[in-house]
Amino acid sequence: MLHHFAPLNEFPLDAVNFIAMDRELKTFRSVAIFLSLILGAHLAALAQTQPTLLTAVDHRKTTSLDGAWHTIVDPYATGLYDFHQHLRDDGYFQNAKRESGDSPLEYDFAKSPTLKVPGDWNTQRDALFLYEGTVWYQKDFSYSKAAGNRLFLHVGAANYRSYVWVNGRPGCQHEGGFTPFDCEITDQITNGANFAVIAVDSTRLANGIPTLQTDWWNYGGLTRDVSLVEVPAQFIDDYTLQLKRGTKDQIDGWVHMEGATPGTSVSAEIPELRLSEKATVDADGRAFFHLHAPALQLWSPEHPKLYRVKLLSGKDTLEDEIGFRTVEVHGNEIWLNGSPIFLRGISVHAEAPIRTGRAYTDQDAQTLLGWVRELGANFVRLAHYPHDERMARLADKMGLLVWSEVPVYWAVQFEDPEVLAKAKQQLREMIRRDRNKASILLWSVANETPLTPARTQFLSTLVTTAREEDPSRLITAALLVRTEGMQKIVDDPLGASLDVIGVNEYIGWYEHKPEDADKTEWQIKFDKPLIVSEFGGDTKAGLHGTASQRWTEEYQASLYRHQLGMLNRIPSLRGLSPWILMDFRSPRRPLPGIQDFFNRKGLISESGKRKQAFYILQKAYQQQSVGKAHGEHP
Ligand code: GCB
């Protein structure tokens, strides 16, 4: 559907896979030095930057750069390349104000139209609705940094690749459209007037995560908050504090200090519990904590208790709100705080209700999760990529359990080690941002990936990475199911590596009739908890007919009735997250008058109209008539 342009950095930098994302890329620095010789200082320096990921930026004092940014739409990457496709040293990142020398100045940010940040560009300007390519963003700001402090430009998310300069000097590059990154700009900032330039390129890449095909709109731009974060020379960049598995009063964890010498003291306090402990950082910059908390109230959907946790070291302090609970798998049960739980869920895309486009506001999160709550759910699958941090924060407060996933979606290039590095990077960025949220129950490494040995190897590696990053969570993936006649067979070899098996099935929509669910038998090879992570069918809100007429509300309602009956016959079923809460934009759904480029499997239309199936699922959840058979201890 969309235009295809050369990615901004089409040529040699591509080979570096910049982002500096993967700390495993040992050759990175030498490649960057090589680039600096051949490409000129500005871009090579970009490649050398290793973005630090600051945790809980939403709980730090920051200077927002949200608002209007001047923008230049640059389909041919003219801002970076000359007419022979050579890198320009006078690119748009210079934000030049007047001509120098003999050549004309052919751009002017100050006179260029603005776009709102955060926000996708597609829904802000009609001409950009179908645009995939590069847009340059520029913003003037004044700043004054205290001497000795470090400064980061934090981007909540930018889809898909970003290139950052401050005052014409390189900051960093990042690949991945749904995770945050931090460009250190300590050396670029001046006291007084400054400007930032960020080129965002939304071109889909065959070797990207995700790849060329997705069933969601490729919204481009600075889609989440942008801010400046000033920290002391030694600062807390990461930490984790969790209830130790199998206990109800032991909090274990660590705080990582950037720039700190071994022996630096760190303290962790939970004032409400009168807990305060000190520890010193080791050679890796980590200080370990073991807090005994006998009076701890556990976090649960019924009682989403959060504690204010204060971390202090030297001049840096950071406060978070953390809930403590344990999650475990016992046989084919999922245990929360030592008791089995059934996950009454729904899948959600990061599509903004009512106004459409990418979701990014508090109101978006409140509307979406408010509907989840209205449905009677205790669980939400945030598909198919990490959502705005607001979603997990609100889920923490509301007591909703969360499945969070990376966009290893459909047929990514599993044979390519660079693609694996990209997937690992996004997985780590997602986990690092959200591992202190009590709501997060499951990390998912993939959705509906084709069965090949290369893919299973690739995904098993991701499972290992997820466990290394967060040993306390359960790991899952949404798998495809094999069909033999009326049998559904779950025997994907990846299942052996997962804690919880997720499966997607579309009986009654892409195959068979809704009532065929009644005759379907399930054969599941694994004695592990099973979540049916998707089922559903498209319906245009307000379109009525008989239960056998596709696209009508009656058809979807019937599909849900038959599905719920079938699911109740699966003994190891421990949850479901039907597809999907709200209709969402998709380039794969052109049917005029019905889809109009929306996937219509929502229980609610994009303008907020509940469809009949919403009430069918709501009743099943409120009466707990689905999953009831499986010994949930309320
Ligand atoms: C799926 C995908 C989901 C699609 C859905 C559909 O299996 O996981 O991303 O949107 O089917 O509607 O076809």
XYZ file of C-alpha atoms and ligand atoms in Angstrom:
647
model
C 0.000 0.000 0.000
C 2.623 2.463 0.975
C 5.562 4.103 -0.631
C 8.948 2.566 -0.244
C 11.960 4.743 0.194
C 15.518 4.053 0.982
C 15.959 4.037 4.723
C 17.751 7.130 5.899
C 20.967 5.305 6.477
C 20.576 2.783 3.709
C 24.179 2.145 3.141
C 27.097 1.335 5.269
C 25.726 2.199 8.641
C 23.104 -0.439 8.172
C 25.725 -3.075 8.528
C 26.455 -1.881 12.017
C 22.949 -2.255 13.225
C 23.683 0.722 15.319
C 21.653 1.261 18.188
C 24.601 -0.060 20.073
C 21.809 -1.964 21.381
C 23.251 -5.259 22.059
C 25.951 -5.219 24.601
C 27.110 -8.455 23.086
C 28.296 -6.750 19.940
C 31.933 -6.845 20.844
C 33.074 -5.709 17.449
C 30.923 -2.666 17.682
C 33.518 -0.151 18.669
C 36.001 -1.187 16.043
C 33.312 -1.015 13.364
C 32.379 2.427 14.602
C 35.974 3.575 14.424
C 36.181 2.262 10.890
C 33.041 4.197 10.041
C 34.434 7.338 11.526
C 37.272 7.103 9.060
C 35.101 6.650 6.030
C 31.937 8.532 6.794
C 32.917 11.651 8.560
C 32.601 12.367 12.199
C 28.931 13.187 12.624
C 27.364 9.885 11.667
C 30.107 7.678 12.975
C 29.819 9.315 16.337
C 26.131 8.521 16.281
C 26.976 4.906 15.806
C 29.324 4.856 18.744
C 26.785 5.946 21.281
C 25.601 3.271 23.642
C 22.179 4.390 24.837
C 21.717 4.017 28.557
C 18.247 2.969 29.423
C 17.000 4.957 32.343
C 14.376 3.108 34.316
C 11.284 4.818 35.707
C 11.849 8.020 33.761
C 8.191 8.791 34.421
C 9.102 9.036 38.120
C 12.071 11.350 37.616
C 12.063 15.101 37.388
C 12.303 15.746 33.655
C 12.001 18.627 31.224
C 9.377 17.822 28.647
C 10.123 18.413 24.975
C 6.600 17.457 24.001
C 4.574 19.884 21.946
C 4.992 21.322 18.460
C 8.128 20.338 16.529
C 8.952 21.746 13.098
C 8.983 18.977 10.534
C 10.319 18.312 7.060
C 8.963 15.339 5.148
C 11.925 13.805 3.364
C 10.935 10.854 1.185
C 14.339 10.722 -0.573
C 16.480 11.286 2.544
C 17.730 14.496 0.941
C 18.511 15.796 4.394
C 21.360 13.345 4.590
C 22.439 12.438 1.057
C 23.503 14.509 -1.920
C 22.491 13.838 -5.500
C 25.094 11.085 -5.859
C 23.922 9.445 -2.631
C 26.970 10.626 -0.749
C 26.562 11.659 2.844
C 26.273 15.415 3.220
C 28.202 17.145 5.913
C 25.685 19.989 5.701
C 22.591 17.829 6.294
C 19.357 19.023 7.853
C 20.689 18.112 11.296
C 22.640 21.386 11.121
C 19.401 23.363 11.193
C 21.225 26.041 9.188
C 19.652 29.478 9.221
C 21.389 31.113 6.309
C 23.332 30.158 3.240
C 27.026 29.670 3.583
C 29.320 29.723 0.571
C 27.883 29.459 -2.910
C 25.168 26.823 -2.580
C 21.548 27.649 -1.873
C 19.916 26.634 1.399
C 16.903 24.561 0.403
C 15.306 23.855 3.762
C 14.165 25.957 6.667
C 12.837 24.319 9.811
C 11.539 27.592 11.203
C 9.213 28.007 8.211
C 8.221 24.343 8.044
C 4.915 23.107 9.439
C 4.754 21.505 12.850
C 3.598 18.142 14.105
C 2.577 17.410 17.636
C 4.855 15.277 19.768
C 3.959 12.751 20.968
C 1.815 11.536 18.131
C 1.998 9.549 14.935
C 2.271 11.636 11.790
C -0.285 9.564 9.840
C -3.319 10.853 11.702
C -2.079 14.433 12.062
C -1.817 15.406 8.415
C -3.913 13.966 5.591
C -0.941 13.900 3.214
C 0.934 11.639 5.636
C -1.805 9.112 6.179
C -0.142 6.501 3.980
C 3.396 7.788 4.284
C 6.270 5.493 5.154
C 9.683 7.092 5.109
C 11.654 9.801 6.834
C 10.390 12.892 8.622
C 12.817 15.330 10.253
C 11.723 16.891 13.544
C 13.294 20.029 14.984
C 12.710 21.859 18.251
C 14.325 24.876 19.923
C 14.588 24.808 23.694
C 16.518 26.565 26.369
C 18.305 24.663 29.062
C 20.731 25.127 31.852
C 22.537 22.080 33.188
C 24.308 22.018 36.547
C 28.051 21.506 36.210
C 29.125 17.877 36.587
C 25.659 16.479 35.868
C 24.860 14.283 32.886
C 22.012 14.906 30.494
C 19.960 12.461 28.452
C 17.395 12.989 25.757
C 14.771 10.360 26.453
C 12.429 9.162 23.723
C 9.511 7.017 24.906
C 9.191 5.474 21.441
C 9.773 6.473 17.828
C 8.770 4.246 14.952
C 10.906 2.730 13.494
C 14.447 4.120 13.341
C 15.643 7.349 14.898
C 18.703 9.532 14.473
C 19.294 12.232 17.062
C 21.423 15.390 16.913
C 21.605 18.222 19.420
C 23.000 21.580 18.332
C 24.117 19.945 15.084
C 26.188 17.367 16.935
C 25.389 13.663 16.882
C 23.540 12.072 19.784
C 22.561 8.498 18.985
C 20.589 6.176 16.784
C 17.969 3.658 17.738
C 16.091 0.917 15.963
C 12.779 -0.439 17.225
C 9.452 1.344 17.210
C 8.014 0.558 20.631
C 10.743 0.758 23.245
C 12.386 3.766 24.882
C 15.923 5.000 24.388
C 18.186 7.572 25.979
C 20.736 9.624 24.094
C 23.422 11.060 26.237
C 23.818 14.712 25.251
C 25.997 15.916 28.111
C 28.650 17.146 25.673
C 26.231 18.561 23.125
C 24.163 20.761 25.407
C 25.001 24.410 26.052
C 23.607 26.637 28.743
C 20.999 28.792 27.051
C 19.531 28.252 23.577
C 19.679 24.732 22.115
C 18.007 22.776 19.380
C 17.336 19.092 18.819
C 16.872 17.421 15.449
C 15.490 13.904 15.220
C 15.047 12.104 11.914
C 12.487 9.313 12.205
C 12.274 6.721 9.454
C 9.225 4.445 9.452
C 10.290 2.401 6.415
C 9.460 -1.255 6.991
C 12.484 -3.507 6.749
C 12.601 -7.143 5.701
C 15.222 -7.653 8.405
C 13.369 -5.581 10.978
C 11.431 -6.544 14.109
C 8.644 -6.642 13.012
C 9.251 -7.439 9.355
C 7.368 -6.300 6.212
C 3.977 -7.876 7.007
C 1.910 -6.955 10.015
C -1.799 -6.682 10.659
C -1.550 -3.207 12.184
C -0.947 0.259 10.831
C 2.669 1.336 10.558
C 2.171 4.596 12.435
C 5.390 6.618 12.102
C 6.908 9.405 14.147
C 7.797 10.383 17.677
C 4.850 8.469 19.013
C 5.586 8.790 22.751
C 6.854 11.485 25.129
C 10.241 13.134 24.564
C 12.048 14.659 27.527
C 15.376 15.711 28.989
C 16.593 13.848 32.033
C 19.368 15.384 34.118
C 21.185 13.126 36.552
C 24.243 13.424 38.773
C 27.552 11.966 37.567
C 26.745 8.813 39.529
C 23.135 7.804 39.101
C 20.638 4.977 39.397
C 19.977 3.691 35.906
C 18.291 0.390 36.694
C 16.970 -1.695 39.572
C 14.687 -4.545 40.408
C 12.907 -5.357 43.637
C 10.619 -8.376 43.738
C 9.048 -10.721 46.199
C 11.125 -13.884 46.344
C 9.302 -16.881 44.857
C 7.707 -19.122 47.437
C 7.787 -16.426 50.137
C 5.388 -13.742 51.301
C 7.765 -11.475 53.140
C 11.197 -11.573 51.467
C 11.961 -8.816 48.964
C 15.064 -9.446 46.879
C 16.712 -7.283 44.289
C 19.455 -4.947 43.255
C 20.099 -1.368 42.238
C 22.522 -0.569 39.442
C 24.533 2.643 39.582
C 26.027 4.128 36.445
C 29.386 5.786 36.886
C 29.816 4.657 40.488
C 33.016 3.237 41.942
C 32.811 -0.080 43.794
C 31.929 0.480 47.420
C 29.534 3.348 46.719
C 26.671 3.195 49.183
C 23.043 2.816 48.062
C 19.967 2.677 50.245
C 16.510 1.312 49.627
C 13.564 2.397 51.749
C 9.926 1.443 51.951
C 8.682 4.074 54.403
C 5.211 2.582 54.892
C 6.808 -0.655 56.106
C 9.505 1.205 58.023
C 12.119 -0.628 55.996
C 15.461 0.858 55.171
C 18.579 -0.982 54.133
C 22.000 0.005 52.849
C 24.251 -1.893 50.487
C 27.376 -1.094 48.497
C 27.887 -1.474 44.770
C 30.161 -4.199 43.439
C 32.555 -4.058 40.498
C 29.573 -4.257 38.091
C 27.919 -1.280 39.729
C 25.252 -3.355 41.478
C 24.164 -3.228 45.087
C 22.119 -6.216 46.279
C 19.227 -6.018 48.729
C 17.371 -8.583 50.830
C 14.557 -6.943 52.735
C 12.556 -8.754 55.371
C 9.020 -7.366 55.253
C 6.792 -9.234 57.716
C 3.907 -6.746 57.473
C 3.807 -6.779 53.659
C 0.394 -6.655 51.977
C 0.556 -8.542 48.715
C -0.469 -7.054 45.377
C -3.348 -8.888 43.676
C -6.182 -8.044 41.261
C -8.532 -7.754 44.242
C -6.087 -5.677 46.270
C -3.600 -3.885 44.010
C -1.485 -2.547 46.830
C 1.534 -0.465 45.749
C 4.299 0.744 48.060
C 6.353 3.859 47.649
C 9.941 2.674 47.312
C 12.769 5.160 47.675
C 16.241 4.530 46.289
C 19.074 6.851 47.253
C 22.748 7.080 46.462
C 24.901 10.163 46.743
C 23.123 12.961 44.945
C 20.620 10.721 43.178
C 17.237 9.675 44.491
C 14.482 7.845 42.691
C 11.037 6.925 43.911
C 8.846 4.243 42.439
C 5.538 2.632 43.358
C 5.949 -1.100 43.470
C 3.573 -3.951 44.218
C 4.877 -7.242 45.562
C 3.477 -10.627 44.595
C 4.733 -13.980 43.403
C 3.901 -15.848 40.220
C 4.637 -19.497 39.659
C 3.630 -22.404 37.512
C 2.659 -25.631 39.266
C 1.917 -28.424 36.819
C -0.673 -26.917 34.536
C -1.743 -24.208 36.974
C -0.675 -20.581 37.263
C -0.273 -19.451 40.838
C -0.465 -15.890 42.040
C 0.635 -15.425 45.636
C 0.487 -19.166 46.177
C -3.028 -19.792 44.786
C -4.219 -20.869 41.341
C -5.632 -18.121 39.182
C -7.677 -18.104 35.983
C -6.956 -15.301 33.521
C -10.132 -13.713 32.198
C -8.585 -11.490 29.603
C -8.783 -9.597 26.353
C -6.188 -8.558 23.769
C -5.572 -4.859 23.160
C -3.668 -2.936 20.464
C -2.120 0.472 21.212
C -4.767 2.133 19.059
C -6.258 5.329 20.460
C -9.967 5.073 21.213
C -12.258 7.570 19.498
C -9.616 9.708 17.755
C -7.723 6.655 16.311
C -3.960 6.651 15.719
C -1.306 5.502 18.202
C -2.337 5.606 21.844
C -0.125 7.699 24.114
C -2.181 9.719 26.618
C -3.340 8.972 30.152
C -6.872 9.241 28.819
C -6.165 6.579 26.149
C -4.901 4.199 28.810
C -7.852 4.955 31.078
C -10.403 4.395 28.333
C -8.845 1.149 27.107
C -8.246 -0.369 30.529
C -11.579 1.008 31.757
C -13.275 -1.073 29.052
C -11.196 -4.077 30.078
C -12.435 -3.637 33.606
C -16.046 -3.151 32.428
C -15.724 -6.495 30.684
C -15.053 -8.120 34.038
C -11.521 -9.100 33.053
C -8.547 -9.531 35.367
C -6.017 -9.918 32.548
C -4.973 -8.040 29.436
C -2.738 -9.044 26.548
C -0.936 -5.934 25.315
C -0.400 -7.006 21.710
C 1.861 -7.104 19.646
C 4.657 -4.858 20.894
C 5.452 -3.010 24.115
C 2.747 -0.420 24.785
C 3.197 2.994 26.383
C 4.500 2.716 29.949
C 1.241 4.298 31.104
C -0.573 1.051 30.365
C 1.468 -1.078 32.771
C 1.435 1.717 35.368
C -2.354 1.889 35.215
C -2.660 -1.904 35.207
C -0.565 -1.861 38.410
C -3.058 0.535 39.973
C -6.169 -1.224 38.676
C -5.046 -4.739 39.516
C -4.975 -6.084 35.974
C -2.483 -8.808 35.094
C -0.541 -8.155 31.901
C 0.919 -10.169 29.010
C 3.561 -7.993 27.348
C 5.247 -8.933 24.072
C 7.867 -8.033 21.502
C 6.955 -7.693 17.816
C 8.566 -10.959 16.736
C 5.498 -11.331 14.597
C 4.848 -13.771 11.724
C 7.777 -14.478 9.395
C 10.717 -12.414 10.620
C 14.093 -13.417 9.191
C 14.922 -16.094 11.732
C 18.114 -17.211 10.008
C 19.793 -13.827 10.340
C 21.885 -13.257 13.509
C 21.450 -9.498 13.128
C 17.691 -9.940 13.330
C 18.148 -11.999 16.486
C 20.245 -9.173 17.944
C 17.431 -6.726 17.175
C 14.825 -8.958 18.782
C 16.993 -9.421 21.875
C 17.508 -5.706 22.139
C 13.773 -4.987 22.052
C 13.107 -7.764 24.549
C 15.701 -6.364 26.944
C 14.420 -2.816 26.552
C 10.870 -3.960 27.263
C 11.862 -5.983 30.325
C 14.149 -3.288 31.678
C 11.400 -0.691 31.455
C 8.644 -2.752 33.053
C 10.096 -5.446 35.279
C 9.221 -3.540 38.451
C 5.539 -3.498 37.579
C 3.538 -5.977 39.612
C 0.942 -6.260 36.861
C 3.338 -7.901 34.426
C 2.768 -11.626 34.628
C 3.998 -12.865 31.260
C 6.687 -11.885 28.794
C 5.855 -13.135 25.327
C 8.649 -13.684 22.822
C 6.622 -14.169 19.623
C 3.304 -14.323 17.823
C 2.277 -16.885 15.180
C 5.707 -17.694 13.851
C 6.163 -20.321 11.137
C 7.480 -23.676 12.264
C 11.084 -24.095 11.132
C 14.174 -25.263 13.017
C 15.761 -21.797 12.612
C 12.706 -20.169 14.168
C 12.592 -22.549 17.113
C 16.294 -21.965 17.762
C 15.819 -18.183 17.500
C 12.850 -18.157 19.878
C 14.498 -20.498 22.398
C 17.363 -18.027 22.548
C 14.874 -15.250 23.270
C 13.304 -17.338 26.028
C 16.744 -17.689 27.608
C 17.368 -13.953 27.299
C 14.006 -13.172 28.909
C 14.785 -15.513 31.830
C 18.217 -13.948 32.298
C 16.728 -10.470 32.354
C 13.852 -11.397 34.627
C 13.888 -14.766 36.380
C 10.689 -13.898 38.261
C 8.254 -13.768 35.344
C 6.619 -16.482 33.260
C 7.623 -16.756 29.626
C 5.139 -17.458 26.876
C 4.524 -17.099 23.119
C 1.388 -17.140 20.999
C 1.773 -20.307 18.922
C -0.032 -21.615 15.880
C -2.077 -24.761 16.250
C -2.119 -27.735 13.867
C -5.452 -28.887 12.504
C -6.336 -32.466 11.586
C -10.018 -32.759 10.717
C -11.830 -31.548 13.811
C -8.757 -31.969 15.978
C -6.619 -29.091 17.171
C -3.144 -30.244 18.038
C -0.726 -28.232 20.160
C 2.711 -29.788 19.749
C 4.957 -26.929 18.624
C 8.462 -27.870 19.864
C 8.912 -24.351 21.273
C 6.356 -25.339 23.910
C 9.098 -27.286 25.695
C 10.932 -24.013 26.490
C 7.888 -22.007 27.620
C 6.329 -21.724 31.081
C 2.879 -21.041 29.685
C 1.624 -22.092 26.243
C -0.258 -19.428 24.287
C -2.241 -20.477 21.218
C -4.198 -18.535 18.635
C -7.085 -20.150 16.767
C -9.782 -18.822 14.471
C -12.415 -21.562 14.365
C -15.518 -19.969 12.920
C -13.687 -17.221 11.076
C -10.694 -18.304 9.000
C -11.788 -21.945 9.127
C -15.009 -23.873 9.686
C -18.219 -22.422 11.116
C -18.698 -21.025 14.627
C -20.747 -24.099 15.633
C -17.899 -26.399 14.583
C -16.192 -25.379 17.808
C -18.707 -27.697 19.546
C -17.200 -30.699 17.763
C -13.563 -29.684 18.043
C -11.306 -31.798 20.231
C -8.019 -30.523 21.610
C -4.859 -32.561 21.931
C -2.232 -30.737 23.917
C 1.192 -32.295 24.155
C 2.365 -30.242 27.122
C 1.297 -30.546 30.731
C 1.588 -26.804 31.170
C -0.921 -23.981 31.612
C -2.625 -23.052 28.339
C -3.903 -19.612 27.381
C -5.986 -19.214 24.255
C -4.383 -15.916 23.348
C -6.625 -15.189 20.336
C -9.931 -16.155 18.779
C -12.548 -13.963 17.149
C -14.197 -12.717 13.981
C -14.847 -9.402 12.218
C -18.069 -7.507 12.819
C -19.131 -4.044 11.801
C -20.779 -2.402 14.809
C -24.448 -1.807 14.055
C -24.638 -4.353 11.219
C -27.354 -6.876 11.997
C -28.550 -10.119 10.439
C -28.689 -13.798 11.256
C -26.064 -15.707 13.221
C -24.839 -17.275 9.999
C -24.201 -13.969 8.187
C -20.577 -12.937 8.366
C -19.766 -9.385 9.468
C -22.947 -9.054 11.530
C -22.998 -8.595 15.290
C -25.082 -11.767 15.542
C -22.361 -13.802 13.807
C -19.652 -12.587 16.157
C -21.885 -13.160 19.194
C -22.573 -16.712 18.061
C -18.865 -17.294 17.489
C -18.129 -16.195 21.061
C -20.861 -18.462 22.478
C -19.524 -21.530 20.710
C -15.925 -20.672 21.533
C -16.630 -20.283 25.248
C -18.348 -23.648 25.297
C -15.388 -25.297 23.588
C -12.764 -23.620 25.760
C -14.465 -24.895 28.891
C -13.742 -28.415 27.681
C -9.950 -27.903 27.652
C -8.719 -29.202 31.016
C -5.437 -27.243 31.051
C -7.024 -23.925 30.015
C -5.831 -21.265 32.444
C -6.852 -18.155 30.595
C -8.038 -16.461 27.443
C -7.484 -13.144 25.685
C -9.858 -13.070 22.696
C -9.044 -10.913 19.691
C -9.695 -8.022 20.421
C -11.019 -5.214 22.649
C -11.389 -2.486 20.009
C -11.330 -2.278 16.198
C -7.922 -1.102 14.970
C -6.418 0.202 11.741
C -4.846 -2.324 9.428
C -3.568 -1.982 5.866
C -4.644 -5.566 5.213
C -8.364 -4.885 5.645
C -9.720 -2.872 2.697
C -13.284 -4.247 2.381
C -15.367 -1.132 1.609
C -18.306 -0.291 3.821
C -17.325 -2.933 6.377
C -13.642 -2.845 7.171
C -12.478 0.379 5.479
C -8.928 -0.425 6.611
C -9.933 -1.479 10.112
C -9.604 -4.941 11.541
C -13.165 -5.324 12.849
C -12.625 -8.099 15.377
C -13.105 -5.634 18.198
C -15.770 -6.128 20.838
C -16.018 -2.341 20.684
C -15.786 -0.142 17.598
C -13.066 2.500 17.365
C -15.686 5.093 18.257
C -16.650 3.254 21.439
C -19.758 1.339 20.369
C -20.052 -1.995 22.163
C -21.020 -4.926 19.955
C -23.219 -7.843 21.080
C -20.243 -10.115 21.684
C -18.945 -7.651 24.280
C -21.915 -8.551 26.465
C -21.534 -12.291 25.864
C -17.950 -12.214 27.120
C -18.832 -9.806 29.914
C -21.488 -12.194 31.193
C -19.091 -15.140 31.063
C -16.490 -13.156 32.995
C -18.862 -11.672 35.531
C -20.471 -15.029 36.248
C -17.113 -16.756 35.986
C -18.710 -19.349 33.749
C -15.520 -19.673 31.741
C -12.596 -21.267 33.481
C -14.677 -22.018 36.511
C -14.100 -25.707 36.193
C -10.417 -25.429 36.884
C -10.132 -24.997 40.584
C -9.474 -21.298 40.873
C -9.319 -20.371 44.516
C -10.986 -16.979 44.683
C -3.821 -13.186 14.194
C -2.782 -12.204 14.571
C -3.363 -10.841 14.790
C -4.361 -10.538 13.691
C -5.478 -11.531 13.782
C -6.528 -11.360 12.683
O -3.687 -14.358 14.323
O -2.041 -12.608 15.679
O -2.337 -9.897 14.824
O -4.825 -9.232 13.754
O -4.967 -12.804 13.642
O -7.425 -10.573 12.859
O -6.415 -12.027 11.668
